[in-house]
Structure formats: structure tokens, C-alpha cells
CSV table of C-alpha atoms and ligand atoms in Angstrom, one decimal:
chain,number,residue,atom,x,y,z
A,1,MET,CA,80.9,-49.4,28.6
A,2,LYS,CA,82.3,-52.8,27.9
A,3,VAL,CA,80.9,-56.1,28.9
A,4,LEU,CA,82.6,-59.5,28.3
A,5,VAL,CA,80.6,-62.7,28.2
A,6,ILE,CA,82.9,-65.8,28.8
A,7,TYR,CA,81.2,-69.1,28.3
A,8,TYR,CA,81.4,-72.7,27.3
A,9,SER,CA,78.3,-74.4,25.8
A,10,GLN,CA,78.1,-77.6,24.0
A,11,SER,CA,74.5,-77.8,22.9
A,12,GLY,CA,74.0,-74.1,22.8
A,13,GLN,CA,71.6,-74.1,25.7
A,14,LEU,CA,73.8,-71.9,27.9
A,15,LYS,CA,74.6,-69.6,25.0
A,16,SER,CA,70.9,-69.0,24.5
A,17,ILE,CA,70.5,-68.2,28.2
A,18,LEU,CA,73.4,-65.7,28.0
A,19,ASP,CA,72.0,-64.2,24.8
A,20,SER,CA,68.6,-63.7,26.6
A,21,ILE,CA,70.3,-62.1,29.6
A,22,CYS,CA,72.5,-59.8,27.5
A,23,ASN,CA,69.7,-58.7,25.1
A,24,PRO,CA,68.9,-55.5,27.1
A,25,LEU,CA,72.6,-54.7,27.3
A,26,ILE,CA,73.2,-55.3,23.6
A,27,ASN,CA,70.2,-52.9,22.8
A,28,GLU,CA,72.0,-50.0,24.5
A,29,PRO,CA,74.1,-48.1,22.0
A,30,TYR,CA,76.7,-47.1,24.5
A,31,ILE,CA,77.4,-50.7,25.7
A,32,GLN,CA,79.7,-53.0,23.8
A,33,VAL,CA,79.1,-56.7,24.5
A,34,ASP,CA,81.9,-59.1,23.5
A,35,TYR,CA,81.6,-62.9,23.6
A,36,TYR,CA,84.5,-65.2,24.4
A,37,ALA,CA,83.7,-68.9,23.8
A,38,ILE,CA,86.2,-71.2,25.6
A,39,LYS,CA,87.4,-73.9,23.1
A,40,PRO,CA,89.2,-77.0,24.2
A,41,ILE,CA,92.1,-78.0,21.8
A,42,ASN,CA,90.5,-81.4,21.7
A,43,PRO,CA,86.8,-80.6,21.6
A,44,HIS,CA,84.4,-82.8,23.6
A,45,PRO,CA,82.0,-84.6,21.3
A,46,PHE,CA,78.3,-83.7,21.3
A,47,PRO,CA,76.2,-85.8,21.4
A,48,TRP,CA,78.3,-87.8,23.9
A,49,GLN,CA,79.1,-91.5,23.8
A,50,SER,CA,79.2,-93.4,27.0
A,51,LYS,CA,83.0,-93.8,27.0
A,52,SER,CA,83.8,-90.1,26.5
A,53,PHE,CA,81.0,-89.0,28.9
A,54,PHE,CA,82.5,-90.9,31.8
A,55,ASN,CA,86.1,-90.3,30.7
A,56,VAL,CA,85.9,-86.6,31.6
A,57,PHE,CA,84.8,-87.5,35.2
A,58,PRO,CA,88.2,-87.9,37.0
A,59,GLU,CA,89.9,-84.7,35.6
A,60,THR,CA,86.7,-82.6,36.0
A,61,VAL,CA,86.3,-83.6,39.7
A,62,LEU,CA,90.0,-83.3,40.5
A,63,GLU,CA,90.2,-80.0,38.6
A,64,ILE,CA,93.0,-81.1,36.3
A,65,PRO,CA,92.9,-78.6,33.4
A,66,GLU,CA,92.9,-79.6,29.7
A,67,ASP,CA,94.5,-77.5,26.9
A,68,ILE,CA,92.3,-74.7,25.6
A,69,GLU,CA,92.8,-72.3,22.6
A,70,PRO,CA,94.4,-69.1,23.7
A,71,CYS,CA,92.3,-66.0,24.4
A,72,PRO,CA,92.0,-63.8,21.3
A,73,PRO,CA,94.5,-60.8,21.8
A,74,GLU,CA,91.7,-58.2,20.9
A,75,ILE,CA,89.8,-59.4,24.0
A,76,LEU,CA,92.9,-59.5,26.2
A,77,LYS,CA,93.9,-55.9,25.5
A,78,LYS,CA,90.5,-54.4,26.5
A,79,SER,CA,89.5,-53.4,30.0
A,80,TYR,CA,85.9,-54.6,30.8
A,81,ASP,CA,83.5,-52.9,33.2
A,82,LEU,CA,81.7,-56.2,33.8
A,83,ILE,CA,82.4,-59.9,33.1
A,84,ILE,CA,79.6,-62.4,32.8
A,85,LEU,CA,80.9,-65.9,33.3
A,86,GLY,CA,78.6,-68.7,32.0
A,87,TYR,CA,79.3,-72.3,32.9
A,88,PRO,CA,77.7,-75.7,32.9
A,89,ILE,CA,78.1,-78.2,35.7
A,90,TRP,CA,79.8,-81.5,35.1
A,91,TYR,CA,79.8,-84.1,37.8
A,92,LEU,CA,78.9,-81.5,40.5
A,93,SER,CA,82.0,-79.6,39.4
A,94,ILE,CA,82.9,-76.7,37.1
A,95,ALA,CA,82.7,-78.0,33.5
A,96,LEU,CA,86.3,-78.9,32.5
A,97,PRO,CA,86.7,-76.3,29.7
A,98,ILE,CA,85.7,-73.5,32.1
A,99,LEU,CA,87.9,-74.9,34.9
A,100,SER,CA,90.8,-74.9,32.4
A,101,PHE,CA,90.1,-71.3,31.6
A,102,LEU,CA,90.1,-70.4,35.3
A,103,LYS,CA,93.5,-72.0,35.6
A,104,SER,CA,95.0,-70.3,32.5
A,105,ASP,CA,97.2,-67.2,32.4
A,106,ALA,CA,94.5,-65.2,30.6
A,107,THR,CA,92.1,-65.4,33.5
A,108,LYS,CA,94.1,-63.1,35.8
A,109,MET,CA,94.5,-60.6,33.0
A,110,LEU,CA,90.8,-60.6,32.3
A,111,LEU,CA,89.2,-61.0,35.7
A,112,LYS,CA,91.5,-59.4,38.3
A,113,ASN,CA,89.7,-56.7,40.2
A,114,LYS,CA,86.7,-57.0,37.8
A,115,LYS,CA,83.1,-57.3,38.6
A,116,VAL,CA,82.0,-60.8,37.8
A,117,ILE,CA,78.5,-62.2,37.5
A,118,THR,CA,78.3,-66.0,37.3
A,119,VAL,CA,75.5,-67.7,35.2
A,120,ILE,CA,74.9,-71.4,35.5
A,121,GLY,CA,73.0,-73.6,33.1
A,122,CYS,CA,72.6,-77.1,34.5
A,123,ARG,CA,70.3,-80.0,35.4
A,124,ASN,CA,69.7,-79.1,39.1
A,125,MET,CA,72.9,-79.8,41.1
A,126,TRP,CA,75.2,-76.8,41.1
A,127,THR,CA,76.0,-75.7,44.6
A,128,GLN,CA,79.3,-77.6,45.1
A,129,ALA,CA,80.6,-76.2,41.7
A,130,GLN,CA,79.6,-72.7,42.7
A,131,ASP,CA,81.6,-73.0,46.0
A,132,LYS,CA,84.6,-74.0,43.9
A,133,LEU,CA,84.1,-71.3,41.4
A,134,ILE,CA,83.9,-68.6,44.1
A,135,SER,CA,87.1,-69.8,45.6
A,136,HIS,CA,88.8,-69.6,42.2
A,137,LEU,CA,87.5,-66.1,41.7
A,138,LYS,CA,88.9,-65.1,45.2
A,139,GLN,CA,92.3,-66.5,44.3
A,140,ILE,CA,92.6,-64.3,41.3
A,141,SER,CA,91.1,-61.3,43.2
A,142,ALA,CA,88.0,-61.0,41.0
A,143,ASP,CA,85.0,-59.3,42.5
A,144,TRP,CA,82.1,-61.7,42.4
A,145,ILE,CA,78.8,-59.7,42.6
A,146,GLY,CA,76.0,-62.0,41.5
A,147,ASN,CA,74.8,-65.4,40.4
A,148,ILE,CA,72.0,-66.6,38.2
A,149,VAL,CA,71.0,-70.3,38.0
A,150,LEU,CA,68.9,-71.8,35.2
A,151,LYS,CA,68.0,-75.4,35.8
A,152,ASP,CA,65.7,-78.2,34.8
A,153,ARG,CA,62.5,-77.7,36.9
A,154,HIS,CA,61.4,-81.3,36.7
A,155,SER,CA,61.9,-83.8,39.5
A,156,ASN,CA,65.4,-85.1,40.1
A,157,LEU,CA,64.9,-88.6,38.7
A,158,ILE,CA,62.9,-87.5,35.6
A,159,SER,CA,65.5,-84.9,34.8
A,160,VAL,CA,68.3,-87.5,35.0
A,161,VAL,CA,66.5,-89.7,32.4
A,162,THR,CA,65.6,-86.8,30.1
A,163,ILE,CA,69.0,-85.1,30.3
A,164,VAL,CA,70.9,-88.3,29.7
A,165,ASP,CA,68.8,-89.0,26.6
A,166,TRP,CA,69.5,-85.4,25.4
A,167,MET,CA,73.3,-85.7,26.0
A,168,PHE,CA,73.5,-89.1,24.2
A,169,SER,CA,71.2,-88.2,21.3
A,170,GLY,CA,72.0,-84.6,20.9
A,171,ILE,CA,68.2,-83.8,20.5
A,172,LYS,CA,65.9,-82.2,23.1
A,173,ARG,CA,62.9,-84.6,22.7
A,174,ARG,CA,60.2,-86.2,24.8
A,175,LYS,CA,61.7,-89.5,25.9
A,176,TYR,CA,59.3,-92.4,25.3
A,177,GLY,CA,56.9,-89.7,23.9
A,178,LEU,CA,55.8,-89.2,27.6
A,179,LEU,CA,58.5,-87.5,29.6
A,180,PRO,CA,59.0,-83.7,29.5
A,181,LEU,CA,61.5,-82.0,27.4
A,182,PRO,CA,65.0,-82.0,28.9
A,183,GLY,CA,67.0,-79.1,30.3
A,184,VAL,CA,66.1,-75.5,30.9
A,185,SER,CA,62.6,-74.7,29.5
A,186,GLN,CA,62.3,-72.4,26.5
A,187,ASN,CA,60.1,-70.1,28.7
A,188,ASP,CA,62.8,-69.8,31.4
A,189,ILE,CA,65.4,-69.0,28.7
A,190,LYS,CA,63.2,-66.3,27.2
A,191,ASN,CA,62.4,-64.8,30.6
A,192,CYS,CA,66.1,-64.4,31.3
A,193,SER,CA,66.1,-60.9,29.8
A,194,LYS,CA,64.5,-59.6,33.0
A,195,PHE,CA,67.9,-60.4,34.7
A,196,GLY,CA,69.6,-58.4,32.0
A,197,GLU,CA,67.3,-55.4,32.5
A,198,ARG,CA,68.2,-55.4,36.2
A,199,ILE,CA,71.9,-55.8,35.5
A,200,LEU,CA,71.6,-52.9,33.1
A,201,ILE,CA,70.3,-50.6,35.9
A,202,HIS,CA,73.2,-51.4,38.1
A,203,LEU,CA,75.7,-51.1,35.3
A,204,LYS,CA,74.4,-47.6,34.4
A,205,ASN,CA,74.6,-46.4,38.0
A,206,ASN,CA,77.7,-48.3,38.9
A,207,THR,CA,76.0,-49.4,42.1
A,208,TRP,CA,76.5,-53.1,42.6
A,209,ARG,CA,75.8,-53.6,46.3
A,210,ASN,CA,72.2,-54.8,46.0
A,211,LEU,CA,72.5,-56.6,42.7
A,212,GLN,CA,72.1,-60.1,44.0
A,213,SER,CA,69.2,-59.2,46.3
A,214,ASP,CA,67.5,-57.6,43.2
A,215,LEU,CA,68.2,-60.6,41.1
A,216,LEU,CA,66.8,-62.9,43.8
A,217,LYS,CA,63.5,-61.0,43.8
A,218,LEU,CA,63.3,-61.9,40.1
A,219,GLY,CA,63.9,-65.6,40.9
A,220,ALA,CA,67.6,-65.8,39.8
A,221,VAL,CA,68.4,-68.6,42.2
A,222,GLU,CA,66.2,-71.1,43.9
A,223,THR,CA,68.3,-73.3,46.2
A,224,ASN,CA,66.9,-76.7,47.1
A,225,PHE,CA,68.2,-77.6,50.6
A,226,SER,CA,67.8,-81.4,50.2
A,227,LEU,CA,69.6,-81.4,46.8
A,228,ALA,CA,72.4,-79.2,48.2
A,229,LYS,CA,73.0,-81.7,51.0
A,230,ILE,CA,72.9,-84.7,48.7
A,231,GLU,CA,75.5,-82.8,46.5
A,232,SER,CA,77.7,-82.1,49.5
A,233,THR,CA,77.8,-85.8,50.4
A,234,ALA,CA,78.1,-87.0,46.8
A,235,SER,CA,80.9,-84.7,45.9
A,236,LYS,CA,83.1,-86.1,48.7
A,237,ILE,CA,82.5,-89.6,47.3
A,238,PHE,CA,83.1,-88.4,43.7
A,239,ASN,CA,86.4,-87.1,44.9
A,240,LYS,CA,87.5,-90.5,46.2
A,241,TRP,CA,86.4,-92.3,43.0
A,242,ALA,CA,88.2,-89.7,40.8
A,243,THR,CA,91.4,-90.0,42.8
A,244,ILE,CA,91.5,-93.8,42.6
A,245,ILE,CA,90.7,-93.7,38.8
A,246,HIS,CA,93.2,-91.0,38.1
A,247,LYS,CA,95.9,-92.8,40.1
A,248,THR,CA,95.3,-96.1,38.3
A,249,PRO,CA,95.7,-95.4,34.6
A,250,SER,CA,96.2,-99.1,33.7
A,251,LYS,CA,92.7,-99.9,35.0
A,252,ARG,CA,91.0,-96.6,34.0
A,253,ASN,CA,88.5,-98.1,31.6
A,254,LEU,CA,87.4,-100.9,34.0
A,255,LEU,CA,87.1,-98.5,36.9
A,256,LEU,CA,85.1,-96.0,34.8
A,257,LYS,CA,82.7,-98.9,33.9
A,258,ILE,CA,82.3,-99.8,37.6
A,259,PHE,CA,81.8,-96.1,38.4
A,260,LYS,CA,79.0,-95.9,35.8
A,261,ILE,CA,77.1,-98.8,37.5
A,262,TYR,CA,77.7,-97.2,40.9
A,263,LEU,CA,76.3,-93.9,39.7
A,264,GLN,CA,73.2,-95.5,38.4
A,265,ILE,CA,72.6,-97.3,41.7
A,266,VAL,CA,73.2,-94.1,43.7
A,267,ILE,CA,70.9,-92.0,41.5
A,268,PHE,CA,68.0,-94.3,41.2
A,269,LEU,CA,68.0,-96.2,44.5
A,270,LEU,CA,69.8,-94.1,47.1
A,271,SER,CA,69.1,-90.5,46.0
A,272,PRO,CA,65.3,-90.7,46.7
A,273,ILE,CA,66.0,-92.0,50.2
A,274,PHE,CA,68.6,-89.3,50.9
A,275,ASN,CA,66.3,-86.7,49.4
A,276,PHE,CA,63.6,-87.6,51.9
A,277,PHE,CA,66.1,-87.9,54.7
A,278,TYR,CA,67.5,-84.4,54.1
A,279,TYR,CA,64.0,-83.0,53.6
A,280,LEU,CA,63.2,-84.2,57.2
A,281,CYS,CA,66.6,-82.8,58.5
A,282,GLY,CA,65.6,-79.5,56.9
A,283,LEU,CA,62.4,-79.5,58.9
A,284,VAL,CA,64.1,-80.4,62.2
A,285,ASN,CA,66.7,-77.7,61.9
A,286,PRO,CA,65.1,-74.7,60.1
A,287,SER,CA,67.8,-72.2,61.1
A,288,TYR,CA,70.5,-74.3,59.5
A,289,THR,CA,68.3,-74.8,56.4
A,290,LYS,CA,67.7,-71.1,56.1
A,291,LYS,CA,71.5,-70.4,56.5
A,292,THR,CA,72.3,-72.9,53.7
A,293,ILE,CA,69.7,-71.5,51.4
A,294,LYS,CA,70.9,-68.0,52.1
A,295,LYS,CA,74.5,-68.9,51.3
A,296,TYR,CA,73.7,-70.5,48.0
A,297,ASN,CA,71.2,-67.8,47.0
A,298,GLY,CA,74.3,-65.6,47.1
A,299,ILE,CA,73.6,-63.6,50.3
A,300,TYR,CA,76.5,-64.8,52.3
B,401,LIG,C1,79.6,-84.9,31.6
B,401,LIG,C2,78.4,-84.1,32.1
B,401,LIG,C3,78.1,-84.1,33.5
B,401,LIG,C4,77.0,-83.4,34.0
B,401,LIG,N1,76.8,-83.3,35.3
B,401,LIG,C5,75.9,-82.5,35.8
B,401,LIG,C6,75.7,-82.3,37.2
B,401,LIG,O1,76.5,-82.9,38.0
B,401,LIG,N2,74.8,-81.5,37.7
B,401,LIG,C7,73.9,-80.8,36.9
B,401,LIG,O2,73.0,-80.1,37.3
B,401,LIG,N3,74.0,-80.9,35.5
B,401,LIG,C8,75.0,-81.7,35.0
B,401,LIG,N4,75.2,-81.8,33.6
B,401,LIG,C9,74.3,-81.0,32.7
B,401,LIG,C10,75.1,-79.7,32.3
B,401,LIG,O3,75.3,-78.9,33.5
B,401,LIG,C11,74.4,-78.9,31.3
B,401,LIG,O4,73.1,-78.5,31.7
B,401,LIG,C12,74.2,-79.6,29.9
B,401,LIG,O5,75.5,-80.2,29.6
B,401,LIG,C13,73.9,-78.6,28.8
B,401,LIG,O6,74.9,-77.5,28.8
B,401,LIG,P1,75.4,-76.9,27.4
B,401,LIG,O7,74.9,-75.5,27.4
B,401,LIG,O8,76.9,-77.0,27.5
B,401,LIG,O9,74.9,-77.7,26.3
B,401,LIG,C14,76.2,-82.6,33.1
B,401,LIG,C15,76.5,-82.6,31.7
B,401,LIG,C16,77.5,-83.3,31.2
B,401,LIG,C17,77.8,-83.3,29.7
């Protein structure tokens, strides 16, 4: 049996998550696991600098692909039984290198009619990107069968501060010596092999129908209703910003600087208010809340 892991990971966090998930598969002698790392022709720097960090915003949100290195021919010529697609989230959207892969010619050859499990490694806002990813998979007739989301479990504001420190320093450290470590916890990463064990059972029996329900029982996805609603509103506003910035190349740098200030105001002043507002909305309309959570948990 052949499994292909397609991914993009800058710091290596998502790669460690995927390694942990794939461990039980790699240990089986009759399963061959290949990795395919997506590489942009012009690599994104890590750690980031403020200018480059905000410069990827318009194209990421508007899904304008960048050039990536071609898929190795030895991968293209194999037919895989299962594809595991690992992607980070950038600006509530699919990270640009993975988006570029999804729009490349190789994608159809690799993914058409194949079983695909998505794995997300992010801060805590991933639902809008997953909607987009599923629609890309539908367009290329891939058969999406499951999703696993690894996120930072700390509160929204704390994780913004710690992740930004990590992205700009390149080091996972306790900011101010007080705040928690950024990103997905080591413990969560280690525990990911339980998902791999479950995937292995389904792969062996070629019965995929209940995979996502089984993964959910192991805690593969925990949808936060308030954050999902904030994301839905924010992504519409992001789209407007991205369109204006992309259409005005002569003022790009200035507009990106204004967007940076806007983003800080929204995150630190408005998002706590919206978080509380959507929390109350969730209580008022429990059937809608349940439906939203069910959707993003992967049981459509
Ligand atoms: C430019 C940029 C934008 C990001 N935007 C989001 C976001 O909107 N939501 C989120 O949960 N995480 C966001 N993150 C965090 C990433 O999803 C991811 O957790 C982090 O980059 C580590 O991934 P890696 O494995 O590629 O190093 C962003 C990261 C970057 C670099």
C-alpha cells in the first residue's frame, strides 16, 4: 500500500505533526509512506520580517498562486491509496505554497479520485481555509475523507502574542518569561500517533465511511463556534482589503502598513467583544451552533 504525505511547513511544526500521525503507518512493513514537501521557487523567509509577513497577505487571501518547484517525477508516476495533505493557515486562508500546489497541474494527477485526509497545523482559526480547501478538492474530484486539526490551545489573545513572537524570532520561547510556549504543544504533537493508528485500521480494511467519526472520538477536531463566526466575518473584510491592496500596486507598501495597524486594532480591541457577542449568539440559537460545529467537525 502506498501513502503520500504532501505538506508545507516553515518551522517544522507541521512536519512533526505529520511524522507523529504517520508513525504507525511507517512501522508497517507493507505500507510505503512517501513525503512530498512543497517548495516555492522564492522561499518565504523564516523567521519572518514584518514586511515579508504582511506582503503575502493579498495573494494568499485572493488565492493568487506563486511559482513552486515541480513535483518529482518518481512521485507523479505512482498511484497512491491514500493522500495526507498537511497545510498551515495564513490569514484565515490556505497557506500560499499549498494553495499554489492545489492550482498546479500535478494536483489533478496526484489527487483525482484519491482518498484525501487533511491535516491542519495552525494557531486557532482554520474553518474558512478548510471551506476553501474542500471546494478545491471537489473541483479536482478528490475524495475528502477526514480532517485533523492541531492548534494552539491557549486563549485567542495570548496565542496571537506568542505566535507572532515565534514567527518573528524563529524560536519557540516563553515571551517575557511569563507567557506559554507558542503553537501546538509538544504533548499534542506526540499524541497524534493515535490518529495514525486509527487511519491504519481503516486503510487495512479499506473501509473509510466512519473514519471522521472515529477520529472525532479521539479529539481530532474541536470547533470553537465563536471563533468560527469571527473568522467568517473577518474573512469577508480581509477579502476587501486584499482586493484593494492588490489592485493598487503603486500604494502597496503604504496600504500594507495601514492594514497592519488595522489588524492590531481588530485583534486586540474588537475580537474580545465579538468573541463574547458570538458566544451569546451561540447560547441563544443552540441548533445553529450545533449545526456549525458539526459541519466543521467534518460530519456534514
Ligand atoms: C503569514 C502567516 C499568517 C498566519 N495566519 C494564521 C491564521 O489566520 N490563523 C491561524 O490559526 N494561524 C495562522 N498562522 C499560523 C500558521 O497557521 C502556523 O501555525 C505557523 O505558521 C507554523 O506553521 P509551520 O509548520 O509552517 O511552521 C499564520 C502564520 C503565518 C506565517
